[in-house]
Every structure is written in structure tokens, then in C-alpha cells.
PDB file of C-alpha atoms in Angstrom:
ATOM      1  CA  MET A  19     -18.040  61.674  64.973  1.00 51.00           C
ATOM      2  CA  SER A  20     -18.045  57.830  65.239  1.00 48.00           C
ATOM      3  CA  ASN A  21     -14.814  57.760  67.272  1.00 56.00           C
ATOM      4  CA  PHE A  22     -16.825  58.825  70.336  1.00 72.00           C
ATOM      5  CA  LEU A  23     -19.903  56.588  69.860  1.00 92.00           C
ATOM      6  CA  ASP A  24     -20.674  53.191  71.413  1.00 95.00           C
ATOM      7  CA  PHE A  25     -22.741  51.040  69.103  1.00 97.00           C
ATOM      8  CA  SER A  26     -22.837  47.962  71.303  1.00 95.00           C
ATOM      9  CA  GLY A  27     -26.282  46.635  72.235  1.00 96.00           C
ATOM     10  CA  VAL A  28     -29.424  45.301  70.663  1.00 96.00           C
ATOM     11  CA  TRP A  29     -30.724  46.889  67.427  1.00 97.00           C
ATOM     12  CA  LEU A  30     -33.567  46.097  65.022  1.00 96.00           C
ATOM     13  CA  SER A  31     -32.439  45.342  61.468  1.00 97.00           C
ATOM     14  CA  LYS A  32     -35.195  46.245  59.029  1.00 97.00           C
ATOM     15  CA  TYR A  33     -35.052  45.983  55.235  1.00 97.00           C
ATOM     16  CA  ARG A  34     -37.588  45.960  52.343  1.00 97.00           C
ATOM     17  CA  TYR A  35     -37.451  43.774  49.278  1.00 94.00           C
ATOM     18  CA  HIS A  36     -39.674  42.801  46.361  1.00 90.00           C
ATOM     19  CA  SER A  37     -40.455  39.120  45.680  1.00 89.00           C
ATOM     20  CA  ASP A  38     -40.927  38.677  41.968  1.00 85.00           C
ATOM     21  CA  SER A  39     -42.270  35.131  42.426  1.00 86.00           C
ATOM     22  CA  ARG A  40     -45.041  36.376  44.768  1.00 91.00           C
ATOM     23  CA  ASN A  41     -45.339  39.812  43.112  1.00 91.00           C
ATOM     24  CA  LYS A  42     -45.383  41.466  46.555  1.00 93.00           C
ATOM     25  CA  ASP A  43     -43.161  43.709  48.684  1.00 94.00           C
ATOM     26  CA  PHE A  44     -42.022  42.569  52.091  1.00 94.00           C
ATOM     27  CA  GLU A  45     -40.226  44.044  55.110  1.00 94.00           C
ATOM     28  CA  ASP A  46     -37.996  41.659  57.098  1.00 93.00           C
ATOM     29  CA  THR A  47     -36.813  42.400  60.595  1.00 94.00           C
ATOM     30  CA  HIS A  48     -34.219  40.768  62.802  1.00 95.00           C
ATOM     31  CA  TYR A  49     -33.222  41.572  66.330  1.00 96.00           C
ATOM     32  CA  VAL A  50     -29.416  41.865  66.238  1.00 97.00           C
ATOM     33  CA  ARG A  51     -26.537  42.573  68.617  1.00 97.00           C
ATOM     34  CA  ILE A  52     -23.761  44.873  67.504  1.00 98.00           C
ATOM     35  CA  TYR A  53     -20.201  44.037  68.574  1.00 97.00           C
ATOM     36  CA  GLN A  54     -17.681  46.871  68.173  1.00 96.00           C
ATOM     37  CA  LYS A  55     -13.935  47.060  67.927  1.00 95.00           C
ATOM     38  CA  ARG A  56     -12.778  50.619  67.183  1.00 94.00           C
ATOM     39  CA  ASN A  57     -14.430  51.558  63.859  1.00 95.00           C
ATOM     40  CA  HIS A  58     -15.418  47.994  62.943  1.00 97.00           C
ATOM     41  CA  LEU A  59     -18.899  46.589  63.712  1.00 98.00           C
ATOM     42  CA  VAL A  60     -20.247  43.082  63.534  1.00 98.00           C
ATOM     43  CA  VAL A  61     -24.026  42.954  63.449  1.00 98.00           C
ATOM     44  CA  GLU A  62     -25.340  39.458  64.206  1.00 97.00           C
ATOM     45  CA  SER A  63     -28.907  38.190  64.579  1.00 96.00           C
ATOM     46  CA  LEU A  64     -29.982  36.848  67.958  1.00 94.00           C
ATOM     47  CA  PRO A  65     -30.970  33.186  67.605  1.00 90.00           C
ATOM     48  CA  GLU A  66     -33.551  33.403  70.419  1.00 86.00           C
ATOM     49  CA  ALA A  67     -35.553  35.991  68.444  1.00 89.00           C
ATOM     50  CA  ASN A  68     -35.027  35.072  64.784  1.00 89.00           C
ATOM     51  CA  GLU A  69     -35.690  32.039  62.561  1.00 90.00           C
ATOM     52  CA  SER A  70     -33.122  33.163  59.974  1.00 94.00           C
ATOM     53  CA  TYR A  71     -29.471  34.095  60.460  1.00 96.00           C
ATOM     54  CA  LEU A  72     -28.099  37.493  59.494  1.00 97.00           C
ATOM     55  CA  ILE A  73     -24.495  38.795  59.834  1.00 98.00           C
ATOM     56  CA  VAL A  74     -23.377  42.236  58.699  1.00 98.00           C
ATOM     57  CA  ASN A  75     -19.736  43.512  58.779  1.00 98.00           C
ATOM     58  CA  LEU A  76     -19.384  47.269  58.788  1.00 98.00           C
ATOM     59  CA  THR A  77     -16.509  49.753  58.773  1.00 98.00           C
ATOM     60  CA  ILE A  78     -17.230  53.268  59.993  1.00 97.00           C
ATOM     61  CA  HIS A  79     -15.783  56.382  58.411  1.00 96.00           C
ATOM     62  CA  ASP A  80     -17.155  59.679  59.825  1.00 95.00           C
ATOM     63  CA  ASN A  81     -20.938  59.273  59.708  1.00 96.00           C
ATOM     64  CA  LEU A  82     -20.972  56.461  57.117  1.00 98.00           C
ATOM     65  CA  ALA A  83     -21.034  52.703  57.744  1.00 98.00           C
ATOM     66  CA  THR A  84     -20.050  50.564  54.733  1.00 98.00           C
ATOM     67  CA  GLY A  85     -19.854  46.815  54.481  1.00 98.00           C
ATOM     68  CA  SER A  86     -21.261  43.463  53.510  1.00 98.00           C
ATOM     69  CA  TRP A  87     -24.109  41.302  54.653  1.00 98.00           C
ATOM     70  CA  GLU A  88     -25.148  37.655  54.439  1.00 98.00           C
ATOM     71  CA  GLU A  89     -28.497  36.072  55.387  1.00 97.00           C
ATOM     72  CA  THR A  90     -29.457  32.421  55.590  1.00 96.00           C
ATOM     73  CA  THR A  91     -33.217  32.317  55.540  1.00 93.00           C
ATOM     74  CA  SER A  92     -35.381  30.103  57.747  1.00 92.00           C
ATOM     75  CA  PRO A  93     -35.513  26.508  56.577  1.00 92.00           C
ATOM     76  CA  LYS A  94     -39.268  26.640  57.351  1.00 91.00           C
ATOM     77  CA  GLY A  95     -39.877  29.844  55.334  1.00 89.00           C
ATOM     78  CA  TYR A  96     -40.603  30.585  51.698  1.00 90.00           C
ATOM     79  CA  TYR A  97     -36.933  30.679  50.690  1.00 90.00           C
ATOM     80  CA  LYS A  98     -36.202  27.323  52.442  1.00 91.00           C
ATOM     81  CA  GLY A  99     -32.842  28.095  54.032  1.00 94.00           C
ATOM     82  CA  SER A 100     -31.307  29.877  51.006  1.00 93.00           C
ATOM     83  CA  THR A 101     -28.294  32.089  51.564  1.00 95.00           C
ATOM     84  CA  TYR A 102     -28.130  35.566  50.112  1.00 95.00           C
ATOM     85  CA  HIS A 103     -25.368  38.191  50.386  1.00 96.00           C
ATOM     86  CA  GLY A 104     -24.516  41.646  49.251  1.00 98.00           C
ATOM     87  CA  ALA A 105     -23.340  45.124  50.250  1.00 98.00           C
ATOM     88  CA  THR A 106     -24.759  47.931  52.305  1.00 98.00           C
ATOM     89  CA  GLN A 107     -24.037  51.576  53.026  1.00 98.00           C
ATOM     90  CA  LEU A 108     -25.721  53.393  55.958  1.00 98.00           C
ATOM     91  CA  ILE A 109     -25.715  56.958  57.237  1.00 98.00           C
ATOM     92  CA  ILE A 110     -25.193  57.149  60.988  1.00 98.00           C
ATOM     93  CA  GLU A 111     -27.477  59.726  62.631  1.00 96.00           C
ATOM     94  CA  GLU A 112     -25.845  62.267  64.874  1.00 91.00           C
ATOM     95  CA  ARG A 113     -26.475  60.585  68.259  1.00 93.00           C
ATOM     96  CA  GLY A 114     -25.487  57.182  66.849  1.00 95.00           C
ATOM     97  CA  LYS A 115     -28.758  55.485  67.743  1.00 97.00           C
ATOM     98  CA  ARG A 116     -30.043  54.952  64.190  1.00 98.00           C
ATOM     99  CA  MET A 117     -28.470  54.090  60.868  1.00 98.00           C
ATOM    100  CA  HIS A 118     -30.292  54.172  57.531  1.00 98.00           C
ATOM    101  CA  GLY A 119     -29.419  53.647  53.941  1.00 98.00           C
ATOM    102  CA  LYS A 120     -29.557  50.932  51.252  1.00 98.00           C
ATOM    103  CA  TRP A 121     -28.765  47.259  50.846  1.00 98.00           C
ATOM    104  CA  LEU A 122     -27.804  45.683  47.506  1.00 98.00           C
ATOM    105  CA  GLY A 123     -27.697  41.986  46.572  1.00 97.00           C
ATOM    106  CA  ILE A 124     -28.315  39.373  43.939  1.00 93.00           C
ATOM    107  CA  GLY A 125     -31.810  37.845  43.845  1.00 87.00           C
ATOM    108  CA  ARG A 126     -32.847  34.298  42.994  1.00 84.00           C
ATOM    109  CA  GLY A 127     -33.379  35.290  39.371  1.00 84.00           C
ATOM    110  CA  GLY A 128     -29.848  36.737  39.044  1.00 89.00           C
ATOM    111  CA  ASP A 129     -30.910  40.369  39.092  1.00 90.00           C
ATOM    112  CA  ILE A 130     -29.235  42.927  41.338  1.00 95.00           C
ATOM    113  CA  ASN A 131     -31.809  44.128  43.830  1.00 95.00           C
ATOM    114  CA  VAL A 132     -31.614  47.225  46.025  1.00 97.00           C
ATOM    115  CA  GLY A 133     -33.839  48.504  48.848  1.00 97.00           C
ATOM    116  CA  PRO A 134     -34.015  50.538  52.026  1.00 98.00           C
ATOM    117  CA  TYR A 135     -32.159  49.310  55.099  1.00 98.00           C
ATOM    118  CA  GLU A 136     -32.506  50.708  58.660  1.00 98.00           C
ATOM    119  CA  LEU A 137     -30.995  49.885  62.036  1.00 98.00           C
ATOM    120  CA  PRO A 138     -32.633  51.673  65.023  1.00 97.00           C
ATOM    121  CA  TYR A 139     -31.152  51.104  68.500  1.00 97.00           C
ATOM    122  CA  ILE A 140     -33.371  49.123  70.905  1.00 95.00           C
ATOM    123  CA  GLY A 141     -31.313  48.951  74.141  1.00 94.00           C
ATOM    124  CA  LYS A 142     -28.679  46.984  75.932  1.00 93.00           C
ATOM    125  CA  GLU A 143     -30.808  43.779  76.137  1.00 91.00           C
ATOM    126  CA  LEU A 144     -33.437  42.045  73.998  1.00 87.00           C
ATOM    127  CA  PRO A 145     -36.996  43.130  74.915  1.00 83.00           C
ATOM    128  CA  ALA A 146     -39.234  40.529  76.541  1.00 81.00           C
ATOM    129  CA  ASN A 147     -41.328  38.551  73.996  1.00 75.00           C
ATOM    130  CA  ALA A 148     -39.350  40.004  71.077  1.00 75.00           C
ATOM    131  CA  LYS A 149     -40.339  38.361  67.794  1.00 67.00           C
ATOM    132  CA  PRO A 150     -40.004  40.200  64.467  1.00 56.00           C
ATOM    133  CA  ALA A 151     -42.560  39.492  61.761  1.00 47.00           C
ATOM    134  CA  LYS A 152     -42.447  39.514  58.006  1.00 46.00           C
ATOM    135  CA  ILE A 153     -44.773  42.298  56.848  1.00 43.00           C
ATOM    136  CA  GLU A 154     -46.264  42.743  53.446  1.00 43.00           C
ATOM    137  CA  ILE A 155     -45.897  46.340  52.237  1.00 45.00           C
ATOM    138  CA  ALA A 156     -48.333  47.884  49.805  1.00 42.00           C
ATOM    139  CA  LYS A 157     -46.632  48.764  46.515  1.00 43.00           C
ATOM    140  CA  ALA A 158     -47.954  52.275  46.662  1.00 38.00           C
ATOM    141  CA  SER A 159     -46.073  52.999  49.883  1.00 41.00           C
ATOM    142  CA  LEU A 160     -42.684  52.369  48.337  1.00 41.00           C
TER     143      LEU A 160
END
């Protein structure tokens, strides 16, 4: 399937995580651009639309994207420029315009965390006035 799909363009990276220190769930979003070479994807946050930096390296096999991620949080935010990293595995939907799955990574306390991760396609260019926001998620919705 993926041999015929073009993943290049702007996507919205969305993931959920639980903050033990704040005892709340959050959803983080980043506008990203995907660069593709054959079955390898590099997903990189767009500096003009994000305060933190995210890079994800994926390899595609059939309808599955598997790889690693690294995020350096905003120096102004709660995590003060901390760097986190881990693994991800995503299912590519049939038309190739959305991927969804799970991320996994080590938290500040040393525990392995896991949560939902999604990449919907936005378009060839960043939308005007694009600015993702950190959103608190009610525990009951997870």
C-alpha cells in the first residue's frame, strides 16, 4: 500500500499523556512537516508554529509506520526545555491521510509511559494563524 502514497506536506501531530506531578491528562499538538524518501519518513515540527521541537523517524512496512521520536519541550513551559524520547507505532489509514497508534517513552519519574498518538494530514502548507495549544483532558474521557 505505502509504495504508492505521498506523505509529504503538513500534518498535525497529536498525543496524550498524564502528568503525575500535576495529576492531570494533557494533549499536546505540533504542526509538523513530513519529508519522505521511499519508505522512510522524517516528521519535524515547524518552528514558526511550535514552541517545542519534535522529530520523529519512521519506516513504513505495508500499512504500519514504526520508529522513534524525540521532543525538546519549550524552555518557557512546565517542563523547562527537557528532552524526552521513545518509540512509536502507527497504523496508516487506507488513503494515507491519517496515521494513528501509540507512543511509548520514559517519564521524569523513570516509569515507562504509553499513550495515543495521531497524525492527520493538514495540507501542503501551514494554515494561516496556526498555533497548537496544550489541552487538559478529563480523566473520564481516556
